[in-house]
Tab-separated table of N, CA and C in Angstrom:
chain	number	residue	atom	x	y	z
G	1	MET	N	-32.978	-22.369	13.829
G	1	MET	CA	-32.034	-21.690	12.965
G	1	MET	C	-30.820	-22.574	12.732
G	2	PRO	N	-30.426	-22.766	11.498
G	2	PRO	CA	-29.227	-23.576	11.241
G	2	PRO	C	-27.962	-22.824	11.658
G	3	PRO	N	-26.994	-23.527	12.242
G	3	PRO	CA	-25.754	-22.848	12.638
G	3	PRO	C	-24.839	-22.632	11.438
G	4	ASN	N	-24.008	-21.603	11.527
G	4	ASN	CA	-22.975	-21.390	10.514
G	4	ASN	C	-21.761	-22.254	10.885
G	5	PRO	N	-20.686	-22.221	10.101
G	5	PRO	CA	-19.525	-23.067	10.421
G	5	PRO	C	-18.908	-22.784	11.785
G	6	LEU	N	-19.203	-21.614	12.367
G	6	LEU	CA	-18.666	-21.295	13.686
G	6	LEU	C	-19.590	-21.758	14.800
G	7	GLY	N	-20.723	-22.396	14.435
G	7	GLY	CA	-21.661	-22.892	15.424
G	7	GLY	C	-22.656	-21.858	15.903
G	8	MET	N	-22.660	-20.673	15.282
G	8	MET	CA	-23.580	-19.609	15.667
G	8	MET	C	-24.850	-19.700	14.827
G	9	PRO	N	-26.007	-19.345	15.388
G	9	PRO	CA	-27.246	-19.419	14.601
G	9	PRO	C	-27.310	-18.339	13.525
G	10	TRP	N	-27.927	-18.669	12.409
G	10	TRP	CA	-28.161	-17.720	11.322
G	10	TRP	C	-29.666	-17.521	11.221
G	11	PRO	N	-30.169	-16.347	11.557
G	11	PRO	CA	-31.611	-16.117	11.463
G	11	PRO	C	-32.154	-16.228	10.034
G	12	TYR	N	-31.392	-15.799	9.035
G	12	TYR	CA	-31.882	-15.780	7.658
G	12	TYR	C	-30.828	-16.315	6.679
G	13	PRO	N	-30.525	-17.604	6.721
G	13	PRO	CA	-29.542	-18.123	5.763
G	13	PRO	C	-30.097	-18.013	4.344
G	14	GLU	N	-29.270	-17.553	3.426
G	14	GLU	CA	-29.720	-17.430	2.041
G	14	GLU	C	-28.535	-17.425	1.091
G	15	PHE	N	-28.839	-17.630	-0.162
G	15	PHE	CA	-27.894	-17.394	-1.235
G	15	PHE	C	-28.718	-17.043	-2.464
G	16	LYS	N	-28.081	-16.404	-3.406
G	16	LYS	CA	-28.786	-15.946	-4.601
G	16	LYS	C	-28.157	-16.573	-5.835
G	17	ARG	N	-28.988	-16.820	-6.837
G	17	ARG	CA	-28.535	-17.282	-8.146
G	17	ARG	C	-29.060	-16.319	-9.196
G	18	ALA	N	-28.287	-16.135	-10.245
G	18	ALA	CA	-28.705	-15.257	-11.339
G	18	ALA	C	-28.810	-16.076	-12.623
G	19	TYR	N	-29.916	-15.870	-13.326
G	19	TYR	CA	-30.162	-16.521	-14.612
G	19	TYR	C	-30.544	-15.460	-15.640
G	20	GLU	N	-30.160	-15.689	-16.873
G	20	GLU	CA	-30.603	-14.835	-17.969
G	20	GLU	C	-32.105	-15.063	-18.130
G	21	VAL	N	-32.889	-13.994	-18.058
G	21	VAL	CA	-34.344	-14.127	-18.099
G	21	VAL	C	-34.821	-14.725	-19.424
G	22	GLY	N	-34.288	-14.260	-20.532
G	22	GLY	CA	-34.765	-14.726	-21.833
G	22	GLY	C	-34.372	-16.144	-22.186
G	23	THR	N	-33.202	-16.600	-21.715
G	23	THR	CA	-32.693	-17.911	-22.129
G	23	THR	C	-32.631	-18.935	-21.008
G	24	GLY	N	-32.649	-18.467	-19.759
G	24	GLY	CA	-32.518	-19.378	-18.624
G	24	GLY	C	-31.082	-19.782	-18.346
G	25	ILE	N	-30.116	-19.177	-19.034
G	25	ILE	CA	-28.700	-19.506	-18.830
G	25	ILE	C	-28.265	-19.058	-17.432
G	26	PHE	N	-27.603	-19.961	-16.706
G	26	PHE	CA	-27.083	-19.679	-15.370
G	26	PHE	C	-25.926	-18.695	-15.494
G	27	LEU	N	-25.964	-17.605	-14.693
G	27	LEU	CA	-24.928	-16.581	-14.759
G	27	LEU	C	-24.002	-16.572	-13.555
G	28	GLY	N	-24.502	-16.971	-12.382
G	28	GLY	CA	-23.651	-16.973	-11.194
G	28	GLY	C	-24.463	-17.138	-9.937
G	29	GLU	N	-23.743	-17.284	-8.797
G	29	GLU	CA	-24.411	-17.395	-7.505
G	29	GLU	C	-23.489	-16.900	-6.408
G	30	THR	N	-24.094	-16.526	-5.285
G	30	THR	CA	-23.320	-16.087	-4.128
G	30	THR	C	-22.963	-17.295	-3.270
G	31	ILE	N	-22.136	-17.054	-2.287
G	31	ILE	CA	-21.935	-18.040	-1.231
G	31	ILE	C	-23.177	-17.984	-0.339
G	32	THR	N	-23.342	-18.946	0.540
G	32	THR	CA	-24.433	-18.887	1.511
G	32	THR	C	-24.013	-17.919	2.607
G	33	TYR	N	-24.941	-17.029	2.978
G	33	TYR	CA	-24.631	-16.030	3.985
G	33	TYR	C	-25.859	-15.784	4.856
G	34	ASP	N	-25.650	-15.081	5.967
G	34	ASP	CA	-26.745	-14.736	6.872
G	34	ASP	C	-27.335	-13.410	6.440
G	35	GLY	N	-28.540	-13.456	5.898
G	35	GLY	CA	-29.201	-12.249	5.433
G	35	GLY	C	-29.443	-11.229	6.523
G	36	ALA	N	-29.508	-11.668	7.775
G	36	ALA	CA	-29.742	-10.739	8.885
G	36	ALA	C	-28.548	-9.834	9.131
G	37	SER	N	-27.357	-10.288	8.809
G	37	SER	CA	-26.172	-9.470	9.067
G	37	SER	C	-25.448	-9.067	7.791
G	38	ALA	N	-26.054	-9.358	6.643
G	38	ALA	CA	-25.441	-8.982	5.367
G	38	ALA	C	-25.608	-7.489	5.132
G	39	LEU	N	-24.885	-6.971	4.147
G	39	LEU	CA	-24.949	-5.547	3.835
G	39	LEU	C	-26.275	-5.149	3.228
G	40	GLY	N	-27.047	-6.121	2.798
G	40	GLY	CA	-28.400	-5.843	2.332
G	40	GLY	C	-28.493	-5.458	0.872
G	41	GLY	N	-29.602	-5.830	0.289
G	41	GLY	CA	-29.927	-5.397	-1.057
G	41	GLY	C	-29.036	-5.915	-2.158
G	42	MET	N	-29.387	-5.484	-3.351
G	42	MET	CA	-28.613	-5.815	-4.543
G	42	MET	C	-27.882	-4.559	-4.974
G	43	TYR	N	-26.647	-4.703	-5.346
G	43	TYR	CA	-25.868	-3.580	-5.856
G	43	TYR	C	-25.413	-3.979	-7.250
G	44	TRP	N	-25.774	-3.184	-8.229
G	44	TRP	CA	-25.686	-3.605	-9.622
G	44	TRP	C	-24.417	-3.260	-10.362
G	45	ASN	N	-23.534	-2.454	-9.795
G	45	ASN	CA	-22.318	-2.157	-10.538
G	45	ASN	C	-21.161	-1.883	-9.611
G	46	ALA	N	-20.620	-2.929	-9.059
G	46	ALA	CA	-19.490	-2.791	-8.144
G	46	ALA	C	-18.162	-2.689	-8.879
G	47	SER	N	-18.168	-2.845	-10.195
G	47	SER	CA	-16.928	-2.793	-10.967
G	47	SER	C	-16.548	-1.351	-11.239
G	48	GLY	N	-15.299	-1.018	-11.036
G	48	GLY	CA	-14.801	0.300	-11.408
G	48	GLY	C	-14.321	0.308	-12.845
G	49	GLU	N	-14.382	-0.823	-13.491
G	49	GLU	CA	-13.879	-0.971	-14.854
G	49	GLU	C	-15.006	-0.719	-15.856
G	50	PRO	N	-14.863	0.290	-16.741
G	50	PRO	CA	-15.910	0.543	-17.735
G	50	PRO	C	-16.181	-0.696	-18.592
G	51	GLY	N	-17.458	-0.936	-18.874
G	51	GLY	CA	-17.830	-2.067	-19.713
G	51	GLY	C	-17.971	-3.384	-18.962
G	52	ARG	N	-17.770	-3.359	-17.654
G	52	ARG	CA	-17.940	-4.563	-16.833
G	52	ARG	C	-18.959	-4.248	-15.756
G	53	ARG	N	-19.596	-5.291	-15.284
G	53	ARG	CA	-20.559	-5.115	-14.207
G	53	ARG	C	-20.402	-6.254	-13.229
G	54	VAL	N	-20.212	-5.890	-11.978
G	54	VAL	CA	-20.185	-6.871	-10.900
G	54	VAL	C	-21.453	-6.644	-10.091
G	55	VAL	N	-22.237	-7.688	-9.928
G	55	VAL	CA	-23.478	-7.600	-9.165
G	55	VAL	C	-23.238	-8.227	-7.798
G	56	LEU	N	-23.580	-7.478	-6.752
G	56	LEU	CA	-23.439	-7.957	-5.383
G	56	LEU	C	-24.822	-8.181	-4.789
G	57	ALA	N	-24.960	-9.219	-3.991
G	57	ALA	CA	-26.195	-9.498	-3.250
G	57	ALA	C	-25.803	-9.666	-1.793
G	58	GLY	N	-26.316	-8.808	-0.939
G	58	GLY	CA	-25.955	-8.883	0.473
G	58	GLY	C	-24.482	-8.613	0.708
G	59	GLY	N	-23.837	-7.940	-0.221
G	59	GLY	CA	-22.417	-7.648	-0.100
G	59	GLY	C	-21.511	-8.732	-0.665
G	60	PHE	N	-22.095	-9.796	-1.216
G	60	PHE	CA	-21.318	-10.903	-1.764
G	60	PHE	C	-21.454	-10.943	-3.282
G	61	ALA	N	-20.370	-11.265	-3.958
G	61	ALA	CA	-20.376	-11.293	-5.422
G	61	ALA	C	-21.363	-12.328	-5.945
G	62	LEU	N	-22.218	-11.880	-6.852
G	62	LEU	CA	-23.186	-12.754	-7.499
G	62	LEU	C	-22.720	-13.061	-8.914
G	63	LEU	N	-22.309	-12.045	-9.654
G	63	LEU	CA	-21.770	-12.279	-10.988
G	63	LEU	C	-20.879	-11.135	-11.418
G	64	ASP	N	-19.983	-11.418	-12.336
G	64	ASP	CA	-19.067	-10.455	-12.930
G	64	ASP	C	-19.201	-10.653	-14.430
G	65	SER	N	-19.661	-9.621	-15.123
G	65	SER	CA	-20.030	-9.821	-16.517
G	65	SER	C	-19.835	-8.562	-17.346
G	66	GLU	N	-19.726	-8.766	-18.644
G	66	GLU	CA	-19.766	-7.661	-19.597
G	66	GLU	C	-21.190	-7.431	-20.074
G	67	ARG	N	-22.078	-8.375	-19.761
G	67	ARG	CA	-23.478	-8.285	-20.192
G	67	ARG	C	-24.159	-7.121	-19.498
G	68	CYS	N	-24.997	-6.435	-20.230
G	68	CYS	CA	-25.813	-5.343	-19.683
G	68	CYS	C	-24.964	-4.260	-19.028
G	69	ALA	N	-23.764	-4.040	-19.520
G	69	ALA	CA	-22.881	-3.037	-18.943
G	69	ALA	C	-22.847	-1.762	-19.781
G	70	ASP	N	-23.729	-1.671	-20.809
G	70	ASP	CA	-23.765	-0.457	-21.623
G	70	ASP	C	-24.393	0.682	-20.817
G	71	LYS	N	-24.139	1.921	-21.234
G	71	LYS	CA	-24.583	3.087	-20.467
G	71	LYS	C	-26.098	3.139	-20.298
G	72	GLU	N	-26.857	2.813	-21.332
G	72	GLU	CA	-28.323	2.866	-21.246
G	72	GLU	C	-28.853	1.882	-20.204
G	73	THR	N	-28.367	0.654	-20.240
G	73	THR	CA	-28.815	-0.351	-19.272
G	73	THR	C	-28.381	0.033	-17.869
G	74	MET	N	-27.148	0.524	-17.732
G	74	MET	CA	-26.666	0.915	-16.412
G	74	MET	C	-27.499	2.066	-15.851
G	75	ALA	N	-27.942	3.003	-16.705
G	75	ALA	CA	-28.791	4.108	-16.245
G	75	ALA	C	-30.142	3.575	-15.759
G	76	LYS	N	-30.715	2.599	-16.475
G	76	LYS	CA	-31.984	1.992	-16.049
G	76	LYS	C	-31.816	1.288	-14.705
G	77	LEU	N	-30.714	0.569	-14.551
G	77	LEU	CA	-30.465	-0.132	-13.294
G	77	LEU	C	-30.236	0.852	-12.146
G	78	ALA	N	-29.534	1.944	-12.423
G	78	ALA	CA	-29.300	2.954	-11.391
G	78	ALA	C	-30.627	3.566	-10.945
G	79	ALA	N	-31.534	3.828	-11.889
G	79	ALA	CA	-32.851	4.385	-11.548
G	79	ALA	C	-33.651	3.387	-10.706
G	80	TYR	N	-33.598	2.116	-11.079
G	80	TYR	CA	-34.294	1.081	-10.313
G	80	TYR	C	-33.725	0.987	-8.901
G	81	HIS	N	-32.399	0.991	-8.812
G	81	HIS	CA	-31.734	0.899	-7.512
G	81	HIS	C	-32.123	2.090	-6.632
G	82	GLU	N	-32.155	3.287	-7.201
G	82	GLU	CA	-32.537	4.471	-6.429
G	82	GLU	C	-33.985	4.373	-5.972
G	83	GLN	N	-34.863	3.847	-6.814
G	83	GLN	CA	-36.265	3.644	-6.437
G	83	GLN	C	-36.348	2.723	-5.223
G	84	LYS	N	-35.576	1.636	-5.245
G	84	LYS	CA	-35.581	0.703	-4.117
G	84	LYS	C	-35.024	1.351	-2.854
G	85	ARG	N	-34.004	2.186	-3.022
G	85	ARG	CA	-33.462	2.913	-1.862
G	85	ARG	C	-34.545	3.775	-1.223
G	86	LEU	N	-35.323	4.461	-2.063
G	86	LEU	CA	-36.362	5.354	-1.562
G	86	LEU	C	-37.505	4.598	-0.885
G	87	GLU	N	-37.688	3.331	-1.247
G	87	GLU	CA	-38.730	2.515	-0.637
G	87	GLU	C	-38.363	2.053	0.779
G	88	HIS	N	-37.084	2.153	1.133
G	88	HIS	CA	-36.605	1.693	2.442
G	88	HIS	C	-35.760	2.779	3.104
G	89	PRO	N	-36.384	3.907	3.464
G	89	PRO	CA	-35.603	5.045	3.973
G	89	PRO	C	-34.844	4.755	5.266
G	90	ALA	N	-35.422	4.000	6.182
G	90	ALA	CA	-34.724	3.727	7.443
G	90	ALA	C	-33.457	2.914	7.200
G	91	ARG	N	-33.568	1.879	6.371
G	91	ARG	CA	-32.406	1.034	6.078
G	91	ARG	C	-31.338	1.829	5.321
G	92	MET	N	-31.775	2.687	4.404
G	92	MET	CA	-30.822	3.471	3.625
G	92	MET	C	-30.150	4.537	4.483
G	93	LYS	N	-30.905	5.102	5.438
G	93	LYS	CA	-30.301	6.065	6.359
G	93	LYS	C	-29.197	5.377	7.161
G	94	GLU	N	-29.480	4.170	7.607
G	94	GLU	CA	-28.487	3.390	8.351
G	94	GLU	C	-27.260	3.113	7.480
G	95	TRP	N	-27.487	2.720	6.224
G	95	TRP	CA	-26.376	2.436	5.309
G	95	TRP	C	-25.582	3.696	5.001
G	96	ASP	N	-26.272	4.823	4.775
G	96	ASP	CA	-25.584	6.085	4.492
G	96	ASP	C	-24.724	6.505	5.676
G	97	GLU	N	-25.241	6.285	6.890
G	97	GLU	CA	-24.472	6.603	8.088
G	97	GLU	C	-23.241	5.701	8.190
G	98	TYR	N	-23.408	4.428	7.848
G	98	TYR	CA	-22.267	3.507	7.842
G	98	TYR	C	-21.202	3.990	6.859
G	99	GLU	N	-21.612	4.379	5.652
G	99	GLU	CA	-20.650	4.872	4.652
G	99	GLU	C	-19.966	6.154	5.120
G	100	ARG	N	-20.730	7.061	5.754
G	100	ARG	CA	-20.154	8.305	6.262
G	100	ARG	C	-19.074	8.001	7.312
G	101	ARG	N	-19.397	7.106	8.251
G	101	ARG	CA	-18.407	6.731	9.268
G	101	ARG	C	-17.187	6.063	8.645
G	102	TRP	N	-17.411	5.201	7.638
G	102	TRP	CA	-16.297	4.518	6.968
G	102	TRP	C	-15.358	5.546	6.341
G	103	LYS	N	-15.933	6.547	5.671
G	103	LYS	CA	-15.102	7.576	5.029
G	103	LYS	C	-14.324	8.382	6.059
G	104	GLU	N	-14.960	8.708	7.173
G	104	GLU	CA	-14.252	9.417	8.241
G	104	GLU	C	-13.096	8.577	8.777
G	105	GLU	N	-13.356	7.302	9.013
G	105	GLU	CA	-12.312	6.410	9.515
G	105	GLU	C	-11.198	6.241	8.486
G	106	GLU	N	-11.575	6.153	7.197
G	106	GLU	CA	-10.576	6.023	6.144
G	106	GLU	C	-9.680	7.255	6.095
G	107	LYS	N	-10.289	8.432	6.220
G	107	LYS	CA	-9.506	9.670	6.226
G	107	LYS	C	-8.521	9.672	7.388
G	108	THR	N	-8.985	9.243	8.563
G	108	THR	CA	-8.115	9.166	9.736
G	108	THR	C	-6.978	8.179	9.498
G	109	ARG	N	-7.306	7.005	8.918
G	109	ARG	CA	-6.262	6.006	8.630
G	109	ARG	C	-5.237	6.550	7.644
G	110	GLU	N	-5.705	7.268	6.620
G	110	GLU	CA	-4.781	7.841	5.638
G	110	GLU	C	-3.859	8.861	6.296
G	111	GLU	N	-4.445	9.684	7.171
G	111	GLU	CA	-3.639	10.671	7.876
G	111	GLU	C	-2.597	10.006	8.760
G	112	GLU	N	-2.914	8.824	9.285
G	112	GLU	CA	-2.001	8.081	10.138
G	112	GLU	C	-1.101	7.149	9.341
G	113	GLY	N	-1.291	7.106	8.007
G	113	GLY	CA	-0.453	6.273	7.164
G	113	GLY	C	-0.946	4.848	6.981
G	114	HIS	N	-2.185	4.569	7.355
G	114	HIS	CA	-2.775	3.234	7.204
G	114	HIS	C	-3.899	3.333	6.199
G	115	ARG	N	-4.103	2.284	5.414
G	115	ARG	CA	-5.199	2.265	4.456
G	115	ARG	C	-5.768	0.848	4.354
G	116	LEU	N	-7.098	0.726	4.479
G	116	LEU	CA	-7.788	-0.548	4.336
G	116	LEU	C	-8.598	-0.531	3.055
G	117	PRO	N	-8.887	-1.698	2.487
G	117	PRO	CA	-9.726	-1.737	1.280
G	117	PRO	C	-11.138	-1.256	1.568
G	118	SER	N	-11.754	-0.593	0.594
G	118	SER	CA	-13.109	-0.093	0.723
G	118	SER	C	-14.090	-1.246	0.851
G	119	PRO	N	-15.202	-1.082	1.599
G	119	PRO	CA	-16.200	-2.148	1.710
G	119	PRO	C	-17.001	-2.317	0.438
G	120	ASN	N	-16.915	-1.369	-0.490
G	120	ASN	CA	-17.698	-1.435	-1.748
G	120	ASN	C	-16.873	-1.950	-2.870
């Protein structure tokens, strides 16, 4: 296993690149990360801004684009993403539990006057 910059082994080093399927135009890439400890999967719309789409891979930004950000395409991507979630119930249960705990902790921090940025 190749070590990361801290000298620790990475079981699954990876990075992702995105290309336009029809033209082959390069759209973006992630940093190199350890797939074993990444947030997992592809997330297709991390942007809160209408008309923009941020694609995350393993929790790392892959691309930020206005392309394919229309409602019809976003609905197709959401359906695909949900299908993939259903194909991996154990992993999704783990992720849902992580999000539930994060929200509980965030509520506690807000009540105490502290606020951290969301992981999403």
